[in-house]
XYZ file of C-alpha atoms in Angstrom:
499
model
C 11.047 6.134 45.159
C 7.608 5.240 46.626
C 5.648 3.551 44.023
C 2.779 5.507 42.388
C -0.367 3.739 42.407
C -2.804 4.520 39.442
C -6.440 3.318 38.250
C -6.675 2.256 34.662
C -8.529 4.263 32.736
C -12.075 3.597 32.439
C -12.008 2.067 29.209
C -8.683 0.011 29.224
C -10.635 -1.603 32.136
C -13.078 -2.623 29.838
C -10.766 -3.492 26.774
C -8.903 -5.738 29.267
C -12.083 -7.452 30.464
C -12.747 -8.131 26.786
C -9.662 -9.373 25.703
C -9.090 -11.724 28.375
C -12.751 -13.077 27.976
C -13.467 -13.252 24.178
C -9.912 -13.499 22.580
C -9.474 -17.146 24.901
C -9.194 -19.165 22.103
C -7.161 -17.098 20.243
C -4.476 -16.459 22.581
C -1.520 -17.255 21.396
C -1.440 -13.908 19.268
C -0.240 -12.165 22.714
C 3.180 -12.697 21.314
C 2.847 -11.577 18.188
C 1.346 -8.507 19.404
C 4.836 -8.208 21.708
C 7.156 -8.812 19.164
C 5.569 -6.574 16.657
C 5.730 -3.114 19.341
C 9.198 -4.521 20.034
C 10.162 -4.104 16.591
C 8.203 -0.813 16.474
C 10.313 0.232 18.975
C 13.705 -1.023 17.156
C 12.396 0.630 13.971
C 12.066 3.796 15.845
C 15.650 4.002 17.528
C 16.997 3.248 14.426
C 15.719 6.485 12.986
C 16.542 8.619 15.487
C 20.035 7.304 15.462
C 20.278 8.581 11.795
C 20.460 12.303 13.413
C 21.640 11.736 16.922
C 24.169 8.472 16.762
C 24.866 8.854 20.614
C 21.296 7.106 20.849
C 23.071 4.012 20.053
C 25.951 3.982 22.284
C 28.033 0.487 22.073
C 24.892 -1.774 21.877
C 24.072 -0.725 18.397
C 22.426 -4.307 16.974
C 19.316 -3.614 17.780
C 17.477 -7.216 18.148
C 14.253 -8.735 20.373
C 15.044 -11.284 22.782
C 12.888 -13.818 24.364
C 13.414 -15.975 27.551
C 11.693 -18.829 29.089
C 12.073 -20.146 32.547
C 9.438 -22.981 33.239
C 10.192 -23.909 36.570
C 9.799 -20.130 37.434
C 6.772 -19.673 34.881
C 8.030 -16.433 33.733
C 8.334 -15.296 29.861
C 10.255 -12.730 28.514
C 10.618 -10.338 25.897
C 13.248 -7.778 25.843
C 14.256 -5.017 22.774
C 17.171 -2.814 23.000
C 14.828 -0.326 21.281
C 13.695 3.493 21.546
C 12.437 2.764 24.991
C 10.056 4.437 27.580
C 10.399 7.123 30.161
C 8.056 7.435 33.108
C 5.406 9.503 31.589
C 5.126 7.123 28.210
C 4.483 4.535 30.309
C 1.576 5.850 31.636
C 0.472 7.314 28.477
C 1.101 4.158 26.441
C 0.095 1.590 28.835
C -2.405 3.187 31.232
C -4.855 5.179 28.764
C -6.531 4.711 25.522
C -6.512 8.112 23.569
C -8.600 7.500 21.179
C -11.892 8.794 20.021
C -14.428 6.428 18.870
C -12.988 3.493 22.013
C -16.836 4.111 23.767
C -18.585 3.491 20.354
C -16.417 0.632 20.024
C -16.719 -1.505 23.061
C -20.271 -0.816 23.658
C -20.714 -2.702 19.867
C -18.391 -5.446 21.504
C -19.548 -5.974 24.620
C -23.334 -6.941 22.995
C -22.026 -9.988 21.801
C -21.931 -13.091 24.135
C -19.038 -14.661 22.884
C -17.066 -11.961 21.296
C -15.806 -11.361 17.787
C -12.021 -12.079 17.478
C -12.262 -9.505 14.498
C -14.543 -6.927 15.769
C -11.751 -7.035 18.520
C -9.023 -6.701 15.936
C -10.659 -3.975 14.502
C -9.569 -1.665 17.651
C -6.112 -3.444 18.107
C -5.141 -5.198 20.887
C -1.596 -4.374 21.385
C 0.213 -4.519 24.651
C -2.978 -5.864 26.650
C -2.677 -8.974 24.455
C -0.554 -10.063 27.549
C -2.837 -10.585 30.181
C -4.535 -13.001 28.148
C -1.853 -15.528 29.561
C -0.058 -13.233 32.321
C -1.883 -12.711 35.803
C 0.998 -10.257 36.488
C 3.337 -8.080 33.805
C 6.280 -6.022 34.802
C 7.704 -3.916 32.299
C 10.770 -2.462 32.733
C 11.801 0.450 30.441
C 14.782 2.736 30.207
C 14.477 5.743 27.116
C 17.334 5.876 24.849
C 19.714 8.825 25.783
C 18.319 8.679 29.307
C 19.515 7.007 32.692
C 16.676 6.036 34.787
C 14.934 3.228 34.535
C 11.053 3.010 35.274
C 8.997 -0.125 36.246
C 5.710 -0.499 35.344
C 3.519 -3.159 37.206
C -0.203 -4.404 36.764
C -2.175 -7.737 37.192
C -4.480 -6.267 34.639
C -7.469 -5.823 37.381
C -6.492 -3.586 40.212
C -4.884 -0.644 37.690
C -0.820 -0.261 38.232
C 1.884 1.394 39.244
C 4.885 3.364 38.406
C 8.242 3.372 40.448
C 11.829 4.401 39.468
C 13.549 1.125 39.204
C 16.809 0.296 41.979
C 19.286 -0.396 39.121
C 19.720 1.001 35.600
C 18.683 -1.433 33.362
C 19.228 -2.176 29.897
C 17.795 0.578 26.805
C 14.608 -0.271 25.813
C 11.658 -2.716 27.021
C 11.527 -5.484 29.092
C 8.182 -6.883 29.428
C 7.947 -9.901 32.168
C 5.315 -12.277 32.141
C 4.034 -14.232 35.538
C 2.378 -16.993 33.020
C -1.179 -18.419 34.415
C -1.816 -22.571 35.314
C -3.017 -22.784 32.069
C -0.776 -20.931 29.590
C 2.558 -22.857 30.448
C 2.404 -24.580 27.369
C 4.039 -20.964 26.115
C 7.008 -21.753 27.882
C 8.206 -24.651 25.533
C 10.844 -24.070 23.479
C 8.982 -25.954 20.418
C 6.106 -24.245 20.869
C 7.405 -20.731 20.946
C 9.271 -21.402 17.723
C 5.885 -22.579 16.645
C 4.438 -19.300 17.262
C 7.370 -16.956 15.848
C 7.659 -18.524 12.683
C 3.754 -18.490 12.094
C 3.322 -15.004 13.190
C 6.911 -12.935 13.106
C 8.992 -15.024 10.493
C 9.191 -11.434 8.671
C 10.058 -9.009 11.472
C 13.184 -7.193 10.190
C 15.255 -7.465 13.341
C 16.557 -10.914 14.298
C 14.175 -12.673 17.501
C 16.782 -14.642 19.768
C 15.018 -17.302 21.893
C 15.963 -18.808 25.113
C 14.587 -21.644 26.984
C 15.886 -22.821 30.458
C 16.290 -26.776 31.339
C 13.841 -27.573 33.710
C 15.683 -28.190 37.569
C 14.457 -32.085 37.281
C 15.535 -32.442 33.553
C 18.127 -34.897 33.591
C 18.917 -34.870 29.851
C 19.447 -31.414 29.633
C 22.896 -29.776 29.285
C 24.776 -28.513 32.114
C 24.140 -25.245 30.471
C 21.770 -23.463 28.972
C 21.935 -23.158 25.270
C 22.811 -19.413 23.856
C 19.704 -17.842 22.587
C 19.423 -18.677 18.621
C 17.862 -16.729 15.633
C 14.372 -18.065 15.183
C 12.915 -15.709 12.834
C 14.331 -15.481 8.805
C 13.692 -11.802 8.760
C 14.457 -9.623 5.882
C 12.162 -6.899 4.553
C 9.438 -9.327 3.617
C 8.756 -6.744 0.210
C 12.169 -6.935 -1.380
C 10.967 -10.175 -1.880
C 9.944 -11.635 -5.030
C 6.190 -11.782 -5.457
C 6.497 -15.983 -6.605
C 8.634 -16.390 -3.018
C 6.085 -14.959 -0.775
C 3.290 -17.059 0.302
C -0.442 -16.226 1.258
C 0.161 -17.278 4.481
C 3.263 -15.116 4.545
C 1.501 -12.169 2.854
C -1.375 -12.505 5.887
C 1.152 -12.238 8.433
C 2.602 -9.431 7.182
C -0.469 -7.526 6.697
C -1.380 -8.553 10.416
C 1.538 -6.911 11.623
C 1.981 -3.606 9.461
C -1.818 -3.217 10.367
C -2.144 -4.744 13.951
C -5.243 -5.990 12.537
C -6.941 -9.426 12.825
C -8.743 -9.576 9.791
C -7.688 -10.707 6.369
C -6.844 -8.085 3.826
C -9.537 -7.715 1.012
C -6.795 -7.108 -1.679
C -2.892 -6.044 -1.992
C -1.097 -4.458 -4.273
C 3.177 -5.246 -4.177
C 5.346 -4.061 -7.114
C 8.973 -2.826 -7.916
C 9.225 0.710 -9.822
C 12.208 1.169 -11.754
C 13.697 4.076 -13.716
C 13.426 7.390 -12.814
C 12.637 6.926 -9.529
C 13.086 3.404 -7.683
C 11.079 2.036 -4.986
C 8.891 -0.778 -3.737
C 5.405 -1.066 -2.204
C 3.734 -3.300 -0.230
C -0.310 -2.131 0.709
C -3.057 -4.081 2.177
C -6.613 -3.139 1.478
C -8.523 -4.705 4.434
C -11.554 -6.506 4.805
C -12.888 -5.298 7.776
C -13.622 -1.482 8.403
C -11.346 0.205 11.256
C -13.062 1.608 13.890
C -11.663 4.727 14.429
C -12.129 5.071 10.289
C -13.615 8.756 10.570
C -11.595 10.002 13.436
C -9.730 12.939 12.365
C -6.638 12.128 14.085
C -6.520 8.707 12.910
C -2.542 7.723 11.780
C -2.031 6.752 7.957
C -1.384 3.338 7.569
C 1.273 3.712 5.173
C 5.059 3.096 6.644
C 7.808 4.961 4.619
C 11.390 3.512 4.179
C 14.268 4.743 3.094
C 16.887 1.788 1.885
C 15.145 -0.316 4.294
C 15.184 2.064 7.084
C 11.899 3.491 8.509
C 11.454 6.476 8.765
C 8.088 7.213 9.735
C 4.367 6.035 9.634
C 2.611 9.401 9.680
C 2.857 10.528 6.156
C -0.094 12.139 5.174
C 1.465 13.156 1.426
C 1.910 9.079 0.588
C -2.102 8.647 0.595
C -5.084 10.559 -0.025
C -7.613 11.360 3.005
C -9.746 8.629 0.879
C -7.624 5.956 0.882
C -6.944 6.480 4.680
C -7.799 2.557 5.429
C -4.706 0.993 2.996
C -1.446 0.072 5.172
C 1.674 -1.203 4.069
C 4.878 -0.148 3.553
C 6.648 2.477 0.785
C 10.458 1.667 0.468
C 12.116 4.752 -1.705
C 15.713 4.477 -3.020
C 15.616 8.079 -3.473
C 15.156 9.798 -0.670
C 17.703 10.591 1.699
C 17.521 9.400 4.999
C 17.029 12.236 7.215
C 14.533 13.569 4.461
C 12.743 16.308 6.371
C 9.187 16.601 6.956
C 8.432 19.869 4.453
C 9.764 17.633 1.741
C 7.968 14.411 2.734
C 5.013 16.689 2.352
C 5.485 18.900 -0.581
C 8.269 17.321 -2.280
C 8.050 15.870 -5.988
C 9.744 12.543 -5.539
C 6.997 11.984 -2.771
C 3.950 13.443 -5.074
C 5.000 11.538 -8.236
C 5.181 8.080 -5.664
C 1.716 9.086 -4.348
C 0.476 9.684 -7.742
C 1.316 5.907 -9.284
C 0.153 4.399 -5.615
C -3.208 5.645 -5.778
C -3.638 4.575 -9.313
C -2.372 0.749 -8.228
C -4.728 0.550 -5.316
C -7.518 1.755 -7.444
C -6.637 -0.353 -10.421
C -6.742 -3.511 -7.631
C -9.881 -2.404 -6.507
C -11.686 -1.987 -10.073
C -10.586 -5.743 -10.350
C -11.733 -6.741 -6.947
C -15.081 -5.024 -8.340
C -15.690 -7.812 -10.629
C -15.880 -10.826 -7.642
C -17.821 -11.999 -5.448
C -17.885 -10.060 -1.701
C -17.114 -6.515 -3.257
C -20.175 -5.461 -2.546
C -19.438 -6.119 1.089
C -16.326 -4.243 1.159
C -18.292 -0.986 -0.493
C -20.574 -1.143 2.519
C -17.826 -0.890 4.600
C -15.819 1.952 2.695
C -17.724 3.424 -0.506
C -18.705 6.067 2.222
C -14.859 6.986 2.685
C -14.093 6.087 -1.128
C -16.715 8.570 -1.683
C -14.523 11.118 -0.523
C -12.433 10.866 -3.285
C -15.158 12.097 -6.082
C -14.750 15.664 -4.787
C -11.205 15.735 -3.502
C -9.437 14.011 -6.204
C -10.081 15.268 -9.802
C -7.483 13.082 -11.468
C -9.439 10.260 -10.394
C -13.020 10.535 -10.361
C -13.790 8.337 -12.863
C -11.647 5.246 -11.215
C -13.647 6.068 -8.620
C -17.088 6.531 -9.938
C -16.670 3.344 -11.831
C -15.929 1.066 -9.248
C -18.514 3.219 -7.243
C -21.775 1.219 -5.891
C -25.332 3.213 -5.471
C -29.075 1.892 -3.844
C -31.638 2.526 -6.604
C -35.574 2.119 -7.247
C -34.678 -1.184 -9.428
C -34.414 -4.249 -6.754
C -32.877 -3.665 -3.211
C -29.017 -4.857 -4.318
C -26.563 -2.264 -5.521
C -25.816 -0.652 -8.897
C -23.015 0.878 -10.991
C -23.238 3.988 -12.784
C -22.664 1.287 -15.773
C -25.764 -0.283 -15.121
C -27.943 2.492 -14.553
C -27.216 3.700 -17.897
C -27.744 0.853 -19.629
C -31.080 0.183 -18.065
C -31.992 4.119 -18.996
C -35.559 4.711 -20.732
C -35.820 6.050 -24.593
C -35.506 9.566 -24.553
C -33.993 9.707 -21.055
C -30.843 11.632 -21.382
C -30.099 12.431 -18.011
C -29.171 10.532 -14.498
C -31.828 11.273 -11.626
C -31.305 10.486 -8.089
C -32.911 11.919 -4.791
C -30.885 12.679 -1.229
C -31.848 11.870 1.828
C -31.633 10.026 5.597
C -31.905 7.091 5.108
C -32.632 4.145 2.011
C -36.226 3.215 3.771
C -37.225 6.723 3.668
C -35.818 7.674 -0.395
C -37.869 4.585 -0.969
C -41.886 6.227 0.155
C -40.171 9.436 -0.586
C -43.361 11.446 -2.882
C -40.422 12.647 -5.085
C -40.097 9.495 -6.840
C -44.027 9.664 -7.739
C -43.466 11.172 -11.172
C -40.359 8.907 -11.988
C -42.303 6.078 -10.942
C -45.281 6.487 -13.605
C -42.802 6.754 -16.173
C -40.787 4.001 -15.188
C -37.638 6.047 -14.219
C -35.136 4.077 -12.171
C -33.534 6.728 -9.687
C -30.670 6.521 -7.771
C -30.823 6.698 -3.782
C -27.997 8.537 -2.391
C -28.213 8.266 1.675
C -24.540 9.065 2.576
C -23.698 12.768 4.171
C -20.887 12.672 1.961
C -22.983 12.615 -1.163
C -24.457 15.790 -0.491
C -20.883 17.069 -1.374
C -19.660 15.210 -4.184
C -22.695 15.142 -6.235
C -22.709 18.987 -7.394
C -18.497 18.488 -8.327
C -19.346 15.554 -10.123
C -22.243 16.881 -12.202
C -22.118 14.090 -14.859
C -20.482 10.646 -15.917
C -19.636 10.111 -19.639
C -21.573 12.544 -20.553
C -25.054 11.967 -19.123
C -25.428 14.914 -16.543
C -26.786 13.921 -12.743
C -30.182 15.594 -12.005
C -31.720 15.554 -8.736
C -35.608 15.048 -9.017
C -35.954 18.087 -6.076
C -34.944 20.452 -8.754
C -37.461 22.701 -10.597
C -36.338 22.126 -14.193
C -36.825 18.433 -14.074
C -38.773 17.595 -17.190
C -39.270 13.959 -17.974
C -41.986 14.595 -20.843
C -39.788 13.221 -23.516
C -38.959 9.627 -21.743
C -41.313 6.853 -23.255
C -42.332 5.449 -20.223
C -45.809 3.740 -18.473
C -47.767 6.857 -18.829
C -47.107 8.024 -22.323
C -49.478 7.904 -24.798
C -49.006 5.184 -27.343
C -48.147 5.691 -30.888
C -49.844 3.669 -33.591
């Protein structure tokens, strides 16, 4: 079959250029990204095989294999997971079907030397391979199909997709033709170090085999058998005291496909009427697609350590869509239906606890340095909960931060109430398109005359939640633009002095 030559989608080319030039000092993460993809593929096959056991065939032990050939400068990462057909290869490796990509690229390209954390907001994934390789060959056979496909690219001139001459093994094999300055990634101990640093928690065995160099006289005649390198096992099932901060961090990088360090984490096991374990992370940097309606939720659902899905809206409300992690249930069935996931009582009960735990953790973080920077990034999203989640409204109001006419920093509603003037019964505010414009608004004049502090709301979401909330701890939220505003009872600068 003749190769089909296809150009990369324009935005893929820009991503490749950005990744190759900006992540050079961090390029060992290419292996983390490829191993993470392989792990996801194994997870998907394990779940699919619950209803279609024939997909596994005789190859039932899911694993990830890494082979290094120093003489040929080849590094191969292979999994026996779900695999991809021709259309999936083109869609997953040749295009970026995510809104907001162009805006992200414009922001990233404006930075002279690139920003690893900014790029991490986007997610590097497969394209990290081109940091170390000048040619990448992907052979794939989808589970249940007989045809294997070859995807080949140099990362510059597009890619070719063709039918492989022979039927290869199920899954995906990624072969990297390493650049001259990337030969360090063919060394056994270097590979072991990277795997243990970034991928030790991967639940599937990672097997490593390094072929001896032809001129290595001390090498054994036969290469050593592939050896398992990672500890494996589900990290969230271990006691918290046995997990280091570094292990938590790397698991977050894996599950969220992120570069930043988590701002907060929640790890607990519930026992009683329901039995489940949750390990959740709150990011420190806002994902670039946070406002994309098609953005997938970040909490992966497992049942008895078996991956089920990473697309369950019912596990987290929309206003906590940035939370990443895992929920592992002992009560759901492995063949749980989507209807049960969306509307079942078990999921609803778990969700209620997850939301409370996350908000409680944010309440603790709100007392620490760094919270205001977090709020600046995630506050507008959290405020969506003020009109969506009546049950947790009070919790959200307590962790919320707002601008006001009292200084240029942030304030809490409790702080505002403490500073209220004698005779002041309401919390006053105005809304607009920017804080700067609000500070110079003529609507503030009568409040200034009384020395009354006014909250300044400039997020579009504020127009939705303010009418819904109405009051805070018995104090009405009152817009200065309303005709019924009366400040005469407030003792302020223009009040007549009493004898």
